[in-house]
PDB file of C-alpha atoms in Angstrom:
ATOM      1  CA  MET A  22      14.329  21.561 -26.299  1.00 71.00           C
ATOM      2  CA  VAL A  23      10.707  20.401 -26.602  1.00 73.00           C
ATOM      3  CA  ILE A  24      11.792  16.750 -26.588  1.00 82.00           C
ATOM      4  CA  MET A  25      13.846  17.315 -23.451  1.00 80.00           C
ATOM      5  CA  TRP A  26      10.865  18.985 -21.747  1.00 77.00           C
ATOM      6  CA  LYS A  27       8.563  16.066 -22.630  1.00 83.00           C
ATOM      7  CA  TRP A  28      11.131  13.608 -21.335  1.00 80.00           C
ATOM      8  CA  TRP A  29      11.515  15.569 -18.092  1.00 82.00           C
ATOM      9  CA  LYS A  30       7.772  15.816 -17.606  1.00 86.00           C
ATOM     10  CA  GLU A  31       7.308  12.060 -18.138  1.00 84.00           C
ATOM     11  CA  HIS A  32      10.256  11.295 -15.860  1.00 82.00           C
ATOM     12  CA  GLN A  33       8.685  13.374 -13.079  1.00 89.00           C
ATOM     13  CA  ARG A  34       5.309  11.679 -13.580  1.00 85.00           C
ATOM     14  CA  GLN A  35       6.924   8.245 -13.276  1.00 89.00           C
ATOM     15  CA  LYS A  36       8.811   9.282 -10.145  1.00 93.00           C
ATOM     16  CA  ARG A  37       5.524  10.434  -8.624  1.00 93.00           C
ATOM     17  CA  CYS A  38       3.827   7.136  -9.539  1.00 91.00           C
ATOM     18  CA  ASP A  39       6.715   5.196  -8.019  1.00 94.00           C
ATOM     19  CA  ARG A  40       6.573   7.223  -4.796  1.00 96.00           C
ATOM     20  CA  LEU A  41       2.791   6.987  -4.402  1.00 96.00           C
ATOM     21  CA  VAL A  42       2.516   3.271  -5.187  1.00 96.00           C
ATOM     22  CA  THR A  43       5.491   2.551  -2.898  1.00 96.00           C
ATOM     23  CA  GLN A  44       3.748   4.458  -0.081  1.00 97.00           C
ATOM     24  CA  LEU A  45       0.524   2.588  -0.818  1.00 97.00           C
ATOM     25  CA  LEU A  46       2.363  -0.732  -0.670  1.00 97.00           C
ATOM     26  CA  ALA A  47       3.907   0.063   2.723  1.00 97.00           C
ATOM     27  CA  ALA A  48       0.591   1.244   4.172  1.00 97.00           C
ATOM     28  CA  SER A  49      -1.212  -1.803   2.767  1.00 97.00           C
ATOM     29  CA  TYR A  50       1.312  -4.162   4.318  1.00 97.00           C
ATOM     30  CA  GLU A  51       0.787  -2.496   7.696  1.00 95.00           C
ATOM     31  CA  ALA A  52      -2.977  -2.905   7.229  1.00 94.00           C
ATOM     32  CA  GLY A  53      -2.650  -6.645   6.593  1.00 94.00           C
ATOM     33  CA  LEU A  54      -1.604  -7.271   2.986  1.00 96.00           C
ATOM     34  CA  LEU A  55      -0.148 -10.795   2.925  1.00 96.00           C
ATOM     35  CA  PRO A  56       3.660 -11.112   2.651  1.00 97.00           C
ATOM     36  CA  ARG A  57       3.521 -12.961  -0.684  1.00 97.00           C
ATOM     37  CA  ASP A  58       1.279 -10.254  -2.166  1.00 97.00           C
ATOM     38  CA  TYR A  59       3.612  -7.596  -0.786  1.00 98.00           C
ATOM     39  CA  ALA A  60       6.559  -9.372  -2.451  1.00 98.00           C
ATOM     40  CA  ASN A  61       4.717  -9.685  -5.777  1.00 97.00           C
ATOM     41  CA  ALA A  62       3.775  -5.995  -5.796  1.00 98.00           C
ATOM     42  CA  LYS A  63       7.307  -5.023  -4.791  1.00 97.00           C
ATOM     43  CA  ASP A  64       8.689  -7.092  -7.689  1.00 97.00           C
ATOM     44  CA  MET A  65       6.391  -5.239 -10.093  1.00 97.00           C
ATOM     45  CA  LEU A  66       7.544  -1.905  -8.663  1.00 96.00           C
ATOM     46  CA  SER A  67      11.192  -2.854  -9.083  1.00 95.00           C
ATOM     47  CA  VAL A  68      10.694  -3.184 -12.850  1.00 96.00           C
ATOM     48  CA  GLY A  69       8.561  -0.057 -13.192  1.00 93.00           C
ATOM     49  CA  GLU A  70       5.217  -1.848 -13.544  1.00 95.00           C
ATOM     50  CA  TYR A  71       3.315   0.585 -11.300  1.00 96.00           C
ATOM     51  CA  GLY A  72      -0.112  -0.332 -12.668  1.00 95.00           C
ATOM     52  CA  CYS A  73       0.482  -4.045 -12.060  1.00 97.00           C
ATOM     53  CA  ALA A  74       1.725  -3.338  -8.535  1.00 97.00           C
ATOM     54  CA  PHE A  75      -1.358  -1.200  -7.874  1.00 97.00           C
ATOM     55  CA  ASP A  76      -3.667  -3.957  -9.160  1.00 97.00           C
ATOM     56  CA  ILE A  77      -1.993  -6.583  -6.985  1.00 98.00           C
ATOM     57  CA  ILE A  78      -2.324  -4.417  -3.880  1.00 98.00           C
ATOM     58  CA  VAL A  79      -5.952  -3.453  -4.455  1.00 97.00           C
ATOM     59  CA  GLN A  80      -7.139  -6.873  -5.584  1.00 97.00           C
ATOM     60  CA  GLN A  81      -5.458  -8.733  -2.733  1.00 97.00           C
ATOM     61  CA  LEU A  82      -6.698  -6.322  -0.058  1.00 96.00           C
ATOM     62  CA  TYR A  83     -10.204  -6.924  -1.373  1.00 94.00           C
ATOM     63  CA  GLU A  84      -9.781 -10.667  -1.931  1.00 94.00           C
ATOM     64  CA  HIS A  85      -8.675 -11.185   1.675  1.00 93.00           C
ATOM     65  CA  ASP A  86     -11.195  -8.725   3.171  1.00 88.00           C
ATOM     66  CA  VAL A  87      -8.474  -6.620   4.771  1.00 91.00           C
ATOM     67  CA  GLU A  88     -10.156  -3.879   6.779  1.00 88.00           C
ATOM     68  CA  ILE A  89      -8.621  -0.542   5.762  1.00 91.00           C
ATOM     69  CA  SER A  90      -8.654   2.983   7.138  1.00 91.00           C
ATOM     70  CA  ALA A  91     -10.040   6.032   5.375  1.00 90.00           C
ATOM     71  CA  ASN A  92      -6.429   7.247   5.180  1.00 94.00           C
ATOM     72  CA  LEU A  93      -5.364   4.115   3.281  1.00 96.00           C
ATOM     73  CA  PHE A  94      -8.310   4.550   0.913  1.00 96.00           C
ATOM     74  CA  THR A  95      -7.046   8.098   0.272  1.00 95.00           C
ATOM     75  CA  HIS A  96      -3.603   6.625  -0.573  1.00 96.00           C
ATOM     76  CA  VAL A  97      -5.323   4.286  -3.045  1.00 97.00           C
ATOM     77  CA  LYS A  98      -7.119   7.192  -4.704  1.00 97.00           C
ATOM     78  CA  LYS A  99      -3.932   9.296  -4.982  1.00 96.00           C
ATOM     79  CA  ALA A 100      -1.981   6.399  -6.490  1.00 97.00           C
ATOM     80  CA  ALA A 101      -4.804   5.672  -8.949  1.00 97.00           C
ATOM     81  CA  ASP A 102      -4.952   9.333  -9.957  1.00 95.00           C
ATOM     82  CA  SER A 103      -1.200   9.398 -10.594  1.00 94.00           C
ATOM     83  CA  LEU A 104      -1.591   6.307 -12.804  1.00 95.00           C
ATOM     84  CA  VAL A 105      -4.541   7.947 -14.591  1.00 94.00           C
ATOM     85  CA  LEU A 106      -6.899   5.162 -13.520  1.00 95.00           C
ATOM     86  CA  THR A 107     -10.643   5.551 -13.137  1.00 95.00           C
ATOM     87  CA  PRO A 108     -12.411   5.040  -9.801  1.00 94.00           C
ATOM     88  CA  GLY A 109     -13.657   1.756 -11.243  1.00 94.00           C
ATOM     89  CA  SER A 110     -10.221   0.292 -10.568  1.00 94.00           C
ATOM     90  CA  TYR A 111     -10.532   0.710  -6.800  1.00 95.00           C
ATOM     91  CA  PHE A 112     -14.026   1.900  -5.709  1.00 93.00           C
ATOM     92  CA  PHE A 113     -14.924  -1.555  -4.341  1.00 93.00           C
ATOM     93  CA  LEU A 114     -12.340  -1.105  -1.585  1.00 92.00           C
ATOM     94  CA  GLY A 115     -14.785   1.365  -0.049  1.00 89.00           C
ATOM     95  CA  GLU A 116     -16.612  -1.665   1.368  1.00 86.00           C
ATOM     96  CA  LEU A 117     -13.583  -2.401   3.538  1.00 88.00           C
ATOM     97  CA  VAL A 118     -13.122   1.075   5.009  1.00 88.00           C
ATOM     98  CA  ARG A 119     -13.339   1.195   8.767  1.00 78.00           C
ATOM     99  CA  SER A 120     -15.425   4.067  10.138  1.00 72.00           C
ATOM    100  CA  LYS A 121     -17.685   4.839  13.076  1.00 69.00           C
ATOM    101  CA  ASP A 122     -20.711   5.225  10.793  1.00 72.00           C
ATOM    102  CA  LYS A 123     -20.279   2.103   8.675  1.00 68.00           C
ATOM    103  CA  ILE A 124     -19.921  -1.609   9.354  1.00 69.00           C
ATOM    104  CA  PRO A 125     -17.070  -3.054   7.252  1.00 64.00           C
ATOM    105  CA  LEU A 126     -17.814  -5.928   4.869  1.00 65.00           C
ATOM    106  CA  LEU A 127     -15.723  -8.384   6.909  1.00 67.00           C
ATOM    107  CA  VAL A 128     -17.761  -7.657  10.049  1.00 72.00           C
ATOM    108  CA  LYS A 129     -21.013  -8.007   8.099  1.00 74.00           C
ATOM    109  CA  LYS A 130     -19.904 -11.417   6.827  1.00 76.00           C
ATOM    110  CA  GLU A 131     -18.989 -12.585  10.327  1.00 79.00           C
ATOM    111  CA  LEU A 132     -22.295 -11.350  11.748  1.00 78.00           C
ATOM    112  CA  ALA A 133     -24.223 -13.103   8.975  1.00 81.00           C
ATOM    113  CA  SER A 134     -22.351 -16.318   9.731  1.00 82.00           C
ATOM    114  CA  ILE A 135     -23.069 -16.068  13.468  1.00 83.00           C
ATOM    115  CA  ILE A 136     -26.733 -15.232  12.939  1.00 82.00           C
ATOM    116  CA  SER A 137     -27.237 -18.080  10.484  1.00 82.00           C
ATOM    117  CA  SER A 138     -25.716 -20.527  12.966  1.00 83.00           C
ATOM    118  CA  LEU A 139     -28.130 -19.545  15.753  1.00 82.00           C
ATOM    119  CA  GLN A 140     -31.100 -21.775  16.310  1.00 74.00           C
ATOM    120  CA  LEU A 141     -34.173 -19.784  17.143  1.00 68.00           C
ATOM    121  CA  PRO A 142     -36.742 -21.274  19.537  1.00 68.00           C
ATOM    122  CA  ARG A 143     -39.983 -22.457  17.923  1.00 66.00           C
TER     123      ARG A 143
END
């Protein structure tokens, strides 16, 4: 009976991981995750590699400076929690969160590029 309960509990945990990472993948694709990265993460999900899928999603959003919403960042946190990952596995995505009080990293980079290209009068 105890073995069956442990199996059931683990089965439910894996179903939750699958659901949350699948939702994260869909939301990330809508936000701008590249099709090849979407396909790679989906392949990892199809074989039950939820942690690998999560890493692909998070790393590629960051690598390509995809601006994300606070809601998507919440999806990331929920998926990480279900996988028992520390905030260190995703905290850097906070730089990409769009909000009225914060300038996203991508915008900062563009502004820096524009400012550096300006020639100031002497």
